[in-house]
Each structure stands twice: as C-alpha cells, then as structure tokens.
Coordinates of C-alpha atoms in Angstrom, one line a residue:
M1 CA 4.5 -9.2 -30.9
T2 CA 1.6 -8.8 -28.5
Y3 CA 2.7 -8.5 -24.9
D4 CA 0.6 -10.1 -22.1
V5 CA 0.3 -6.8 -20.1
A6 CA 1.6 -3.3 -20.8
I7 CA 2.3 -1.0 -18.0
V8 CA 2.3 2.8 -18.1
G9 CA 4.6 4.3 -15.8
C10 CA 7.5 2.9 -13.8
G11 CA 7.4 4.7 -10.5
P12 CA 7.1 2.3 -7.3
V13 CA 3.6 1.0 -8.3
G14 CA 4.3 0.2 -12.0
A15 CA 7.7 -1.2 -11.1
L16 CA 6.3 -3.4 -8.6
A17 CA 3.5 -4.6 -11.2
A18 CA 6.2 -5.5 -13.6
N19 CA 8.2 -7.5 -10.9
L20 CA 5.0 -9.3 -10.1
L21 CA 3.8 -10.1 -13.3
G22 CA 7.3 -11.1 -14.6
Q23 CA 7.6 -13.4 -11.7
A24 CA 4.3 -15.1 -12.8
G25 CA 6.0 -15.7 -16.2
L26 CA 4.0 -13.2 -18.3
S27 CA 5.6 -11.0 -21.1
V28 CA 5.4 -7.5 -19.8
L29 CA 6.0 -4.1 -21.6
V30 CA 6.6 -1.2 -19.3
L31 CA 6.6 2.3 -20.8
E32 CA 8.2 5.2 -18.8
Q33 CA 8.7 8.7 -20.2
E34 CA 11.4 9.6 -17.8
R35 CA 14.9 8.0 -18.1
D36 CA 15.8 8.1 -14.4
P37 CA 13.9 7.6 -11.1
H38 CA 12.5 10.9 -9.9
P39 CA 15.3 12.5 -8.0
L40 CA 13.4 13.9 -5.0
P41 CA 11.6 11.9 -2.2
R42 CA 7.9 11.8 -2.5
A43 CA 6.4 8.9 -0.8
V44 CA 8.5 8.0 2.4
H45 CA 6.3 5.2 4.2
L46 CA 5.1 1.8 3.7
D47 CA 3.7 -0.9 6.2
H48 CA 4.3 -4.5 6.9
E49 CA 1.9 -5.6 4.1
M50 CA 4.1 -4.0 1.6
M51 CA 7.2 -5.6 3.0
R52 CA 5.3 -9.0 2.8
I53 CA 4.5 -8.2 -0.9
F54 CA 8.2 -7.5 -1.4
Q55 CA 9.1 -10.9 0.2
G56 CA 6.7 -12.7 -2.1
A57 CA 8.2 -11.0 -5.1
G58 CA 11.6 -11.9 -4.2
L59 CA 12.5 -8.2 -3.6
V60 CA 12.9 -8.2 0.3
D61 CA 16.7 -8.7 0.2
R62 CA 17.1 -5.8 -2.1
L63 CA 14.7 -3.4 -0.2
H64 CA 14.9 -4.3 3.4
P65 CA 18.3 -2.8 3.8
L66 CA 16.9 0.6 2.5
M67 CA 14.1 0.7 5.1
R68 CA 14.2 2.4 8.6
E69 CA 11.7 0.5 11.1
T70 CA 9.9 2.9 13.1
Q71 CA 7.0 2.8 15.7
G72 CA 3.9 4.4 14.2
H73 CA 2.1 7.6 14.7
L74 CA 1.5 10.1 17.5
H75 CA -0.9 13.1 17.6
I76 CA -0.2 16.0 19.8
G77 CA -2.8 18.4 20.9
A78 CA -3.0 22.0 21.0
D79 CA -1.7 21.9 24.8
G80 CA 1.4 19.8 23.7
G81 CA 0.0 16.8 25.3
V82 CA -0.8 13.3 23.6
I83 CA -4.4 12.9 22.1
R84 CA -3.9 9.9 19.9
Y85 CA -1.3 7.0 19.9
M86 CA -1.3 4.4 17.2
G87 CA 2.3 2.9 18.1
T88 CA 3.9 -0.4 18.2
A89 CA 6.6 -0.1 20.9
G90 CA 6.8 -3.4 22.7
Q91 CA 4.2 -5.2 20.5
A92 CA 4.7 -8.4 18.7
K93 CA 5.0 -8.5 14.9
R94 CA 1.9 -10.6 14.2
F95 CA 2.2 -9.8 10.4
G96 CA 5.9 -10.8 10.3
W97 CA 7.3 -7.4 9.6
A98 CA 7.3 -4.2 11.6
N99 CA 4.1 -2.1 11.1
D100 CA 6.0 1.0 9.9
Y101 CA 9.0 1.6 7.6
F102 CA 10.3 4.8 6.1
F103 CA 12.5 4.9 2.9
Y104 CA 13.9 7.3 0.4
Q105 CA 11.9 7.0 -2.8
P106 CA 14.8 7.2 -5.5
E107 CA 16.6 4.5 -3.7
L108 CA 13.4 2.3 -3.8
E109 CA 12.7 3.0 -7.5
A110 CA 15.9 2.4 -8.6
Q111 CA 16.0 -1.1 -6.9
L112 CA 12.5 -1.9 -8.3
R113 CA 13.8 -1.1 -11.9
D114 CA 17.0 -2.8 -11.6
A115 CA 15.1 -6.1 -10.4
L116 CA 13.3 -6.3 -13.6
A117 CA 16.5 -7.6 -15.2
R118 CA 15.6 -11.0 -13.6
F119 CA 12.8 -11.5 -16.1
P120 CA 13.8 -12.0 -19.8
A121 CA 10.0 -11.6 -20.7
V122 CA 10.0 -8.1 -19.2
T123 CA 10.8 -5.2 -21.3
L124 CA 11.6 -1.8 -19.8
R125 CA 11.3 1.2 -22.3
L126 CA 12.7 4.3 -20.7
G127 CA 12.1 7.6 -22.4
A128 CA 9.0 6.2 -24.0
K129 CA 6.0 8.7 -24.0
L130 CA 2.6 7.3 -24.5
E131 CA 0.7 9.5 -27.1
S132 CA -2.5 7.5 -27.5
L133 CA -4.2 4.3 -26.7
T134 CA -7.0 2.4 -28.4
Q135 CA -8.7 -0.8 -27.6
D136 CA -10.5 -3.8 -29.2
D137 CA -12.0 -7.0 -27.9
A138 CA -8.6 -8.6 -28.0
G139 CA -6.0 -6.0 -26.7
A140 CA -4.8 -2.4 -26.9
D141 CA -2.6 -0.6 -29.1
L142 CA -0.4 2.0 -27.6
V143 CA 1.2 4.6 -29.7
L144 CA 4.3 6.2 -28.6
A145 CA 5.7 9.7 -29.5
G146 CA 7.5 9.2 -32.8
G147 CA 4.7 7.0 -34.1
E148 CA 5.8 3.5 -32.8
T149 CA 2.7 1.3 -32.1
L150 CA 2.9 -1.6 -29.6
R151 CA 0.1 -4.0 -28.6
A152 CA -0.8 -5.5 -25.4
R153 CA -3.6 -7.8 -24.3
W154 CA -4.1 -5.8 -21.1
V155 CA -2.9 -2.4 -19.7
I156 CA -2.2 -1.2 -16.2
A157 CA -2.1 2.7 -16.1
C158 CA 0.3 3.6 -13.2
D159 CA 0.9 7.0 -14.6
G160 CA 0.2 9.0 -11.5
A161 CA -2.4 11.5 -10.2
R162 CA -2.5 13.4 -13.6
S163 CA -2.9 10.2 -15.5
A164 CA -3.0 10.8 -19.2
V165 CA -4.6 7.3 -19.7
R166 CA -7.3 8.1 -17.2
K167 CA -8.1 11.3 -18.9
S168 CA -8.0 9.7 -22.3
L169 CA -10.6 7.2 -21.1
G170 CA -12.8 9.9 -19.9
V171 CA -12.9 8.6 -16.2
K172 CA -13.9 11.1 -13.6
L173 CA -12.7 11.5 -10.2
D174 CA -14.9 11.3 -7.1
D175 CA -13.9 14.1 -5.0
L176 CA -14.3 13.3 -1.3
D177 CA -14.3 16.9 -0.3
F178 CA -10.9 17.4 1.3
E179 CA -8.4 19.8 0.1
E180 CA -5.6 21.7 2.1
P181 CA -2.5 23.3 1.1
W182 CA 0.7 22.2 2.9
L183 CA 4.5 22.7 2.8
V184 CA 6.5 19.7 2.5
V185 CA 10.3 20.1 3.5
D186 CA 12.9 17.3 3.2
A187 CA 16.3 17.7 4.9
E188 CA 19.3 15.5 5.8
V189 CA 19.9 16.3 9.5
D190 CA 23.0 15.2 11.3
G191 CA 21.8 14.9 14.8
P192 CA 18.3 14.0 16.4
I193 CA 15.1 16.1 16.2
V194 CA 14.5 18.3 19.3
F195 CA 11.3 17.7 20.8
P196 CA 9.7 19.4 23.9
D197 CA 8.5 17.4 26.9
I198 CA 5.3 15.9 25.9
P199 CA 2.8 14.9 28.7
G200 CA 1.0 11.5 28.2
L201 CA 3.9 10.1 26.1
P202 CA 3.2 6.1 26.5
A203 CA 6.0 4.1 28.0
G204 CA 8.6 2.8 25.4
A205 CA 7.6 5.3 22.8
D206 CA 10.6 6.9 21.1
L207 CA 10.0 10.3 19.6
Q208 CA 12.8 9.7 17.1
Q209 CA 11.1 6.5 15.8
L210 CA 7.5 8.0 15.4
S211 CA 5.5 10.0 12.8
V212 CA 4.5 13.0 15.0
M213 CA 1.5 15.1 14.0
L214 CA 1.2 18.4 15.7
C215 CA -2.4 19.3 16.0
D216 CA -1.5 23.0 16.8
P217 CA -4.0 25.5 15.7
R218 CA -1.1 28.1 15.4
R219 CA 0.2 25.9 12.5
P220 CA -0.6 22.2 12.3
A221 CA 2.6 20.2 11.2
T222 CA 4.0 16.8 10.8
I223 CA 7.5 15.5 11.7
V224 CA 8.6 12.2 10.0
P225 CA 11.4 10.2 10.5
G226 CA 13.2 8.9 7.4
R227 CA 15.9 6.4 6.5
G228 CA 19.4 7.2 7.6
N229 CA 19.5 11.1 8.5
H230 CA 16.8 11.9 6.2
R231 CA 13.9 13.9 7.8
R232 CA 10.5 15.4 6.6
W233 CA 8.4 18.2 7.8
E234 CA 4.9 19.1 6.5
F235 CA 3.5 22.4 7.6
M236 CA 0.1 23.5 6.8
L237 CA -0.3 26.8 4.8
L238 CA -2.4 29.3 6.8
P239 CA -5.1 31.5 5.1
G240 CA -3.5 34.2 2.9
E241 CA -0.1 32.5 2.8
D242 CA 1.5 32.5 -0.7
D243 CA 3.1 29.2 -2.0
Q244 CA 6.1 30.8 -3.4
A245 CA 7.0 32.9 -0.3
M246 CA 6.5 29.8 2.0
M247 CA 9.0 27.8 -0.3
A248 CA 11.6 30.5 0.0
T249 CA 14.9 29.2 1.8
E250 CA 14.8 31.8 4.6
Q251 CA 11.0 31.0 5.4
V252 CA 11.8 27.2 5.3
E253 CA 14.7 27.5 7.6
A254 CA 12.8 29.6 10.1
L255 CA 10.0 26.9 10.2
I256 CA 12.4 24.0 11.0
A257 CA 14.8 25.8 13.0
P258 CA 13.2 24.8 16.6
W259 CA 13.6 21.3 15.7
V260 CA 17.2 21.0 14.3
E261 CA 18.8 23.2 16.9
G262 CA 22.3 22.1 17.7
S263 CA 22.5 20.1 14.3
T264 CA 23.7 21.0 11.0
Y265 CA 21.4 20.1 8.1
R266 CA 21.1 20.3 4.2
L267 CA 17.8 21.2 2.7
V268 CA 16.8 18.6 -0.1
R269 CA 13.6 20.3 -1.1
A270 CA 10.7 22.3 -0.2
A271 CA 7.4 22.2 -2.2
T272 CA 3.8 23.1 -1.7
Y273 CA 1.0 20.5 -2.3
R274 CA -2.6 20.3 -2.0
F275 CA -3.7 17.1 -0.1
H276 CA -6.6 15.5 -1.8
G277 CA -9.2 12.8 -1.1
L278 CA -10.2 11.5 -4.7
V279 CA -11.2 8.1 -6.1
A280 CA -11.7 7.3 -9.8
E281 CA -15.4 6.4 -10.7
R282 CA -14.2 3.5 -12.9
W283 CA -11.0 1.5 -12.3
R284 CA -11.5 -0.8 -15.2
V285 CA -12.4 0.4 -18.8
G286 CA -12.4 -2.4 -21.2
R287 CA -8.9 -4.0 -21.2
V288 CA -7.3 -1.0 -19.1
F289 CA -7.2 -0.9 -15.4
L290 CA -6.1 2.2 -13.3
A291 CA -3.8 1.8 -10.4
G292 CA -2.1 3.8 -7.8
D293 CA -2.4 7.7 -8.0
A294 CA -4.3 7.2 -11.3
A295 CA -6.9 5.6 -9.4
H296 CA -7.2 7.3 -6.1
Q297 CA -5.3 10.0 -4.1
T298 CA -5.0 9.8 -0.1
P299 CA -4.3 12.5 2.2
P300 CA -0.9 11.7 3.8
F301 CA -1.9 11.5 7.5
F302 CA -1.4 7.8 7.8
G303 CA 1.0 7.2 5.1
Q304 CA -1.0 4.8 3.1
G305 CA -1.0 6.6 -0.3
M306 CA 1.6 4.6 -1.9
C307 CA 0.5 1.5 -0.1
H308 CA -2.9 1.6 -1.7
G309 CA -1.2 1.6 -5.2
L310 CA 1.0 -1.5 -4.3
R311 CA -2.1 -3.2 -3.0
D312 CA -3.9 -2.5 -6.3
V313 CA -1.2 -4.2 -8.3
S314 CA -0.8 -7.0 -5.9
N315 CA -4.4 -7.7 -6.3
L316 CA -4.2 -7.7 -10.3
A317 CA -1.0 -9.8 -10.4
W318 CA -2.8 -12.9 -9.3
K319 CA -5.8 -12.5 -11.3
L320 CA -4.4 -11.6 -14.6
P321 CA -2.2 -14.6 -14.9
L322 CA -5.4 -17.0 -14.4
V323 CA -7.2 -15.2 -17.2
I324 CA -4.2 -14.8 -19.5
A325 CA -3.6 -18.7 -19.0
G326 CA -7.1 -19.5 -19.9
L327 CA -8.0 -20.8 -16.6
A328 CA -10.5 -18.1 -15.3
N329 CA -13.0 -16.2 -17.2
E330 CA -12.3 -12.5 -17.8
A331 CA -15.2 -12.0 -15.2
L332 CA -12.7 -12.4 -12.6
L333 CA -11.1 -9.2 -13.3
D334 CA -14.4 -7.5 -12.8
T335 CA -13.7 -8.1 -8.9
Y336 CA -10.9 -5.6 -9.0
Q337 CA -12.8 -2.4 -8.3
P338 CA -15.3 -3.9 -6.0
E339 CA -12.4 -5.4 -3.8
R340 CA -10.1 -2.5 -4.1
D341 CA -12.5 0.6 -4.2
P342 CA -14.2 0.2 -0.6
H343 CA -10.8 -0.6 0.7
V344 CA -9.3 2.5 -0.3
R345 CA -12.4 4.7 0.3
G346 CA -12.2 3.4 4.0
V347 CA -8.7 4.5 4.5
I348 CA -9.1 7.7 2.8
G349 CA -12.2 8.3 5.0
A350 CA -10.2 7.7 8.0
A351 CA -7.5 10.0 6.6
V352 CA -9.9 12.7 5.8
N353 CA -11.4 12.6 9.3
A354 CA -8.0 12.9 10.7
G355 CA -7.2 15.8 8.4
R356 CA -10.3 17.7 9.5
Y357 CA -9.4 17.5 13.1
I358 CA -5.7 18.0 12.5
C359 CA -6.3 21.1 10.3
Q360 CA -8.5 22.8 13.0
L361 CA -7.4 26.4 13.4
D362 CA -9.7 27.6 15.8
P363 CA -8.3 27.5 19.5
A364 CA -11.4 26.9 21.2
K365 CA -12.6 24.1 19.0
A366 CA -9.0 22.7 19.1
A367 CA -9.3 22.5 22.9
E368 CA -12.7 20.7 22.5
R369 CA -11.2 18.3 20.0
D370 CA -8.3 17.5 22.3
A371 CA -10.7 16.6 25.1
H372 CA -12.8 14.4 22.8
M373 CA -9.7 12.7 21.4
R374 CA -8.4 11.8 24.7
E375 CA -11.8 10.3 25.7
V376 CA -11.6 8.2 22.4
M377 CA -8.0 7.2 23.3
A378 CA -8.8 6.2 26.8
A379 CA -11.6 3.9 25.4
A380 CA -9.9 2.4 22.4
K381 CA -8.5 -1.3 22.3
P382 CA -4.9 -1.4 23.7
G383 CA -2.4 -1.8 21.0
T384 CA -4.5 -0.1 18.3
T385 CA -2.3 0.8 15.2
A386 CA -2.7 2.4 11.9
A387 CA -2.7 -1.2 10.5
D388 CA -6.1 -1.5 12.0
L389 CA -7.4 1.0 9.7
I390 CA -7.2 -1.4 6.8
P391 CA -10.5 -3.0 6.4
A392 CA -11.4 -6.5 5.1
Y393 CA -12.6 -7.1 1.7
Q394 CA -16.3 -7.1 1.6
A395 CA -16.8 -8.1 -2.0
G396 CA -15.1 -10.1 -4.8
V397 CA -13.1 -13.1 -4.2
A398 CA -14.0 -13.7 -0.4
R399 CA -16.5 -15.5 1.6
P400 CA -18.9 -13.5 3.8
G401 CA -17.1 -12.6 6.9
S402 CA -13.8 -13.2 5.6
G403 CA -11.4 -11.2 3.5
E404 CA -9.1 -10.0 6.1
R405 CA -5.3 -10.0 5.8
F406 CA -3.9 -13.3 7.3
I407 CA -1.3 -13.3 10.0
H408 CA 2.4 -14.1 9.1
P409 CA 4.1 -15.7 12.0
R410 CA 7.4 -17.4 11.7
V411 CA 7.3 -21.3 11.3
G412 CA 10.4 -23.3 11.7
G413 CA 12.6 -20.3 12.0
V414 CA 11.2 -18.7 8.5
L415 CA 8.2 -16.6 7.7
L416 CA 5.0 -18.3 6.9
D417 CA 4.9 -17.1 3.4
D418 CA 8.3 -18.7 2.6
V419 CA 6.8 -22.1 3.4
L420 CA 3.4 -21.5 1.5
G421 CA 5.1 -20.3 -1.6
E422 CA 3.0 -18.9 -4.5
G423 CA -0.7 -19.2 -5.1
F424 CA -3.5 -20.3 -3.1
A425 CA -2.8 -22.1 0.1
V426 CA -4.9 -24.0 2.7
I427 CA -3.7 -24.2 6.1
A428 CA -5.3 -27.1 8.2
R429 CA -5.2 -28.7 11.5
E430 CA -4.9 -32.3 10.3
P431 CA -4.4 -34.0 6.9
V432 CA -7.2 -33.5 4.3
A433 CA -7.8 -34.7 0.9
S434 CA -6.5 -32.4 -1.8
S435 CA -7.8 -31.8 -5.4
P436 CA -6.4 -31.9 -8.8
A437 CA -8.5 -28.9 -9.8
F438 CA -7.3 -27.0 -6.7
A439 CA -3.5 -27.8 -7.5
H440 CA -4.0 -26.8 -11.2
I441 CA -4.9 -23.2 -10.1
G442 CA -1.8 -23.1 -8.0
G443 CA -3.3 -24.5 -4.8
S444 CA -1.5 -26.4 -2.1
I445 CA -2.3 -27.7 1.5
H446 CA -0.2 -27.3 4.4
V447 CA -0.7 -29.1 7.9
I448 CA 0.1 -27.8 11.1
G449 CA 2.7 -30.1 12.6
Q450 CA 3.4 -31.7 9.3
G451 CA 5.6 -29.3 7.5
L452 CA 4.3 -26.0 9.4
D453 CA 6.1 -25.8 12.6
D454 CA 3.7 -23.8 14.6
A455 CA 5.9 -23.5 17.6
D456 CA 4.4 -20.5 19.0
G457 CA 1.0 -21.6 18.5
A458 CA 0.0 -18.5 16.3
L459 CA -1.8 -20.5 13.5
A460 CA -3.7 -22.7 15.8
A461 CA -4.8 -19.7 17.9
W462 CA -6.2 -18.0 14.8
L463 CA -8.2 -21.1 13.7
D464 CA -9.3 -21.4 17.4
A465 CA -10.7 -17.8 17.2
K466 CA -12.4 -18.6 14.1
G467 CA -13.9 -21.9 15.3
A468 CA -12.3 -23.5 12.1
A469 CA -10.4 -26.5 10.9
A470 CA -8.9 -24.9 8.0
V471 CA -8.3 -21.7 6.3
L472 CA -8.1 -20.9 2.6
L473 CA -5.8 -18.2 1.6
R474 CA -5.6 -16.2 -1.7
P475 CA -2.4 -15.6 -3.4
D476 CA -2.1 -12.2 -2.0
R477 CA -2.7 -13.6 1.5
Y478 CA -6.1 -12.3 2.1
V479 CA -8.5 -14.7 3.6
Y480 CA -10.9 -16.2 1.1
G481 CA -12.7 -18.3 3.6
V482 CA -12.7 -20.8 6.5
A483 CA -14.0 -24.5 7.0
E484 CA -15.5 -25.3 10.2
T485 CA -14.5 -29.1 9.6
A486 CA -12.2 -30.8 7.5
D487 CA -15.0 -32.4 5.6
A488 CA -16.3 -28.7 4.8
L489 CA -13.1 -28.0 2.9
P490 CA -14.0 -29.5 -0.5
A491 CA -17.1 -27.4 -0.6
L492 CA -15.1 -24.4 0.2
I493 CA -12.6 -25.0 -2.7
D494 CA -15.7 -25.7 -5.0
Q495 CA -17.0 -22.2 -4.0
L496 CA -13.7 -20.7 -4.9
R497 CA -13.8 -22.2 -8.3
A498 CA -17.2 -20.7 -8.8
D499 CA -16.0 -17.3 -7.2
L500 CA -12.9 -17.4 -9.6
S501 CA -15.2 -18.0 -12.5
L502 CA -13.0 -20.7 -13.5
K503 CA -13.2 -22.1 -17.2
V504 CA -11.4 -25.2 -16.5
A505 CA -13.5 -28.2 -15.9
A506 CA -12.9 -29.8 -12.4
P507 CA -10.7 -33.0 -12.9
E508 CA -12.0 -36.3 -11.5
E509 CA -11.9 -35.8 -7.8
T510 CA -9.8 -38.6 -6.4
A511 CA -8.5 -38.6 -2.8
C512 CA -4.9 -37.2 -2.5
P513 CA -4.1 -37.7 1.1
V514 CA -1.4 -35.1 2.2

C-alpha cells in the first residue's frame, strides 16, 4: 500500500504529527528505530500554545496531569539581584492555558505513542531503522534495514538534530554563530530548592515556580522546576574545563550542593551539551519535509526548542490533508518554510541574544550588562512574558498585518476551541452569510451571543482593538485576517481560497444565514 504520510522518528514531534494526521483521517506510517521512548529527560518545557495543540488533538486529558504549571522566567545578575523578569504571577490566562509547563519527557513520549492506538489508519513500526529514501513525482520509497521497502506520498523527517534524512537530502544548516558548552544535571529532590535573598523579586513571584537563570560571571547557571520532585540545573562549562571531569559524580554533587541543602536527592543524569543556534537552509525537498530538531536547533534559554517542532507539525497537519484530499494545490505546501523559518529565527535570535549576555564571564562587563538590563526592564511593558517572543507569521497563509496567535478565552464555561471545533473558523459580531465553498474546506461561522457566550467580553474586546466586525482563523488558530465590516467577509474568504491555492471550484454562492 501507499501511505498518505510517512513520519521518520517518533519522539514528541513525530508522535504529535502522527496524532494530528491520524485525527485528520490520513493513513500514516511512523518509523522509529528505538523500541522504547528515550529513558532520560531531554526537553522539559512547553507553553500554552502546545497545550492548545494537545487540546485540539484530543490529547489534553492524557497530558495535562503530567504537567507542572509554573510562572515563567527570572534572570539574576552578577550582584544577585533581578535584571529581567518574564513572569506570569497574577496575570490572566489570555490563551486559556498557563504560559509555562514543565514535564518529564519519557512520560510525555509514552502517552503520545499510546494515543496512536486511537487511529486504525496509523501504523507505528518500532525498531524500524531507515536505510535510504528515494523520491519520484508521486511519492517516496523508504527502505528499512533488512531490505523492506515502504511507500508514502509525503514524508516528514522528525529524526532529530543528527537527522539522517536531512543529511541524505544534502540540506545544509545555517549556523547562527552561537555555541557554548553546558553541563545538564537532572535530579529527583525531596525538598525545595534553596535560594538566597534576591533583591528586586517581583511581588507574587515564587522562586520554586520559576525558571531561574543565574547570570553570574563566576559560572552562569540555570535552575529549572520539573514535574513532581524533578529538578534540572544547567551549568556553563568554563574555559579549559573537561567534559568528562565535569560529569563525574563528585563534581556534579559539589555544583548542586548549595541548592539542595537539607534535602536528599537522587541524580538522574549528568551530561554535557553544546547549545547551538542552527536552521536548515531548506525545509522541503520534493515530497519530504524537515521538522523539529531536524530543521532547527535553539539554545534553551526560553525553553522553546521542542515547542518549535510541535508548531512545525501543527502547521503541516492542516495543510497536508487539504492537498491529499485534492482540495488544494501542492503549492500550499510551499508556505511551510516561509511561515515557520522566520518564526523560528525570531525566537532563536532572542535566545542567542540572551545567551550572549547570560554567558558573559567578564565581571566588569557583567556589571555594565546588569545596569543596562535593569534599564530595559524598567521601560518594558508590564506583564511581558516569554510568550511575547513568538512573532506573528509575516508570509504564507495570512493577510498583511495578521498572522498572530488568536486569544483562547472561556466561552460558556469551556475553552473557545472546544466550541469552534476543527478547521477554519470565523468569529463574527453578528450573523453573516456563509459559503458552501468555505464549508467545503472545513470552515464554520460562529457568532458572539449566538453560540459564543462571550461573558467576559474578551472576543468583543479583541475585535474592538482591531476595528473589525469578524476575524477569520486558520485551523492552527493563527489569525488569517479580519473583516472591518460584515459585508467585507465574503471577499476575505475569497482571498483565503486564493491563498490556499484551492483547486476546488467555488460552488454557487447562495446565502446561508447563520
């Protein structure tokens, strides 16, 4: 048989891709060379947008119990005082979920894999190592170790930073000129982390619920809360330090000792890494897409590395079904990199810039940095969080000035997306005419006050701020565009059809009042 999509790699990104495409009704082959999820924690953080994606994929009931809700990020200067705060203590959840969650990756991967059993058209092949991949105009042949050949119309490579698929395609990485060696330590700790008094700590901020970055020129470090009693430290390796020596148990215990005083703990792992800023030069080669670490690698200073990959496959998961169903031209898939690449580079740029000041080892320059950072913090918009680092889409399937993530308030006691369902959605102030062509591509219209209980006024306030009568949302809940008047909505939908490169002819436009 020929599968609609083959996914190479079943880490969190590949497993989510399989869940989303399975939910869309596609036949999916997942190849993973390891039989069990990786046993050690790697990624630890995700944000509200990932929880929203899990919600839409029918996964949130499985995954939410695994998460620890936290308050964001705090940066401490060389003098021990606050120099940057991107926290959420006391803030409303305008995107429905908390801004920051921490998790234990082996648990997350296991649940994502187990959830694939929901879809009879999804085939998970564990212990299946891809040996080679060839393409033609209609699909790709995947040859496994042992000689078995499988075929799919499209392929998504989620096979990690050392992606064999990327290498086989000859895709080079654009190096954003950041590489620093760090020691990552994970431990199970039976008590709270011990912090000194920190001048300038904002009211309501809880150090046990924050990712704390110590910008200390003696040794930059991070302390991260995890789910349950899991904690993570990241220590920058100083010039001349040896990786193996720094991973020795006695050295690790000496580094974490000040923070676990009075508590017992169990070391889970200690490993050295090189934090990189890298982006693939091409994200699509023929019928193959790169996603996750195969396409980009982000320094971990804002916890967005895995989030990028989950956004990647969420982007593909609404476009591929339209193309495979024959509704949209394959040109729609050319919008993948123009949308995702600048998005990723924007966040990597912010992470690299943070890394440069975090890794400052010169005490005099660190003092100058601290003074400058405090000036920036004083001038910043109140309530700024790491979520504000995520830019709007500037190209692809979005009208100029749109492309941002839409808010996610509660309506009638449930989160908005549970009312909107899947596919494209219009939120309007008043009943408007629908369109058979819009419905044919999975579009629906929802009216405030008639099915949308905007009790707290969040939807109306958003439209007020845009001077709009209606907003048109993509299936991934990014804003496609707004209509200033109800009469302008049909033209906006027509523009969407053009931007999607739709092959289906528009049915006769008969008014269908909502």
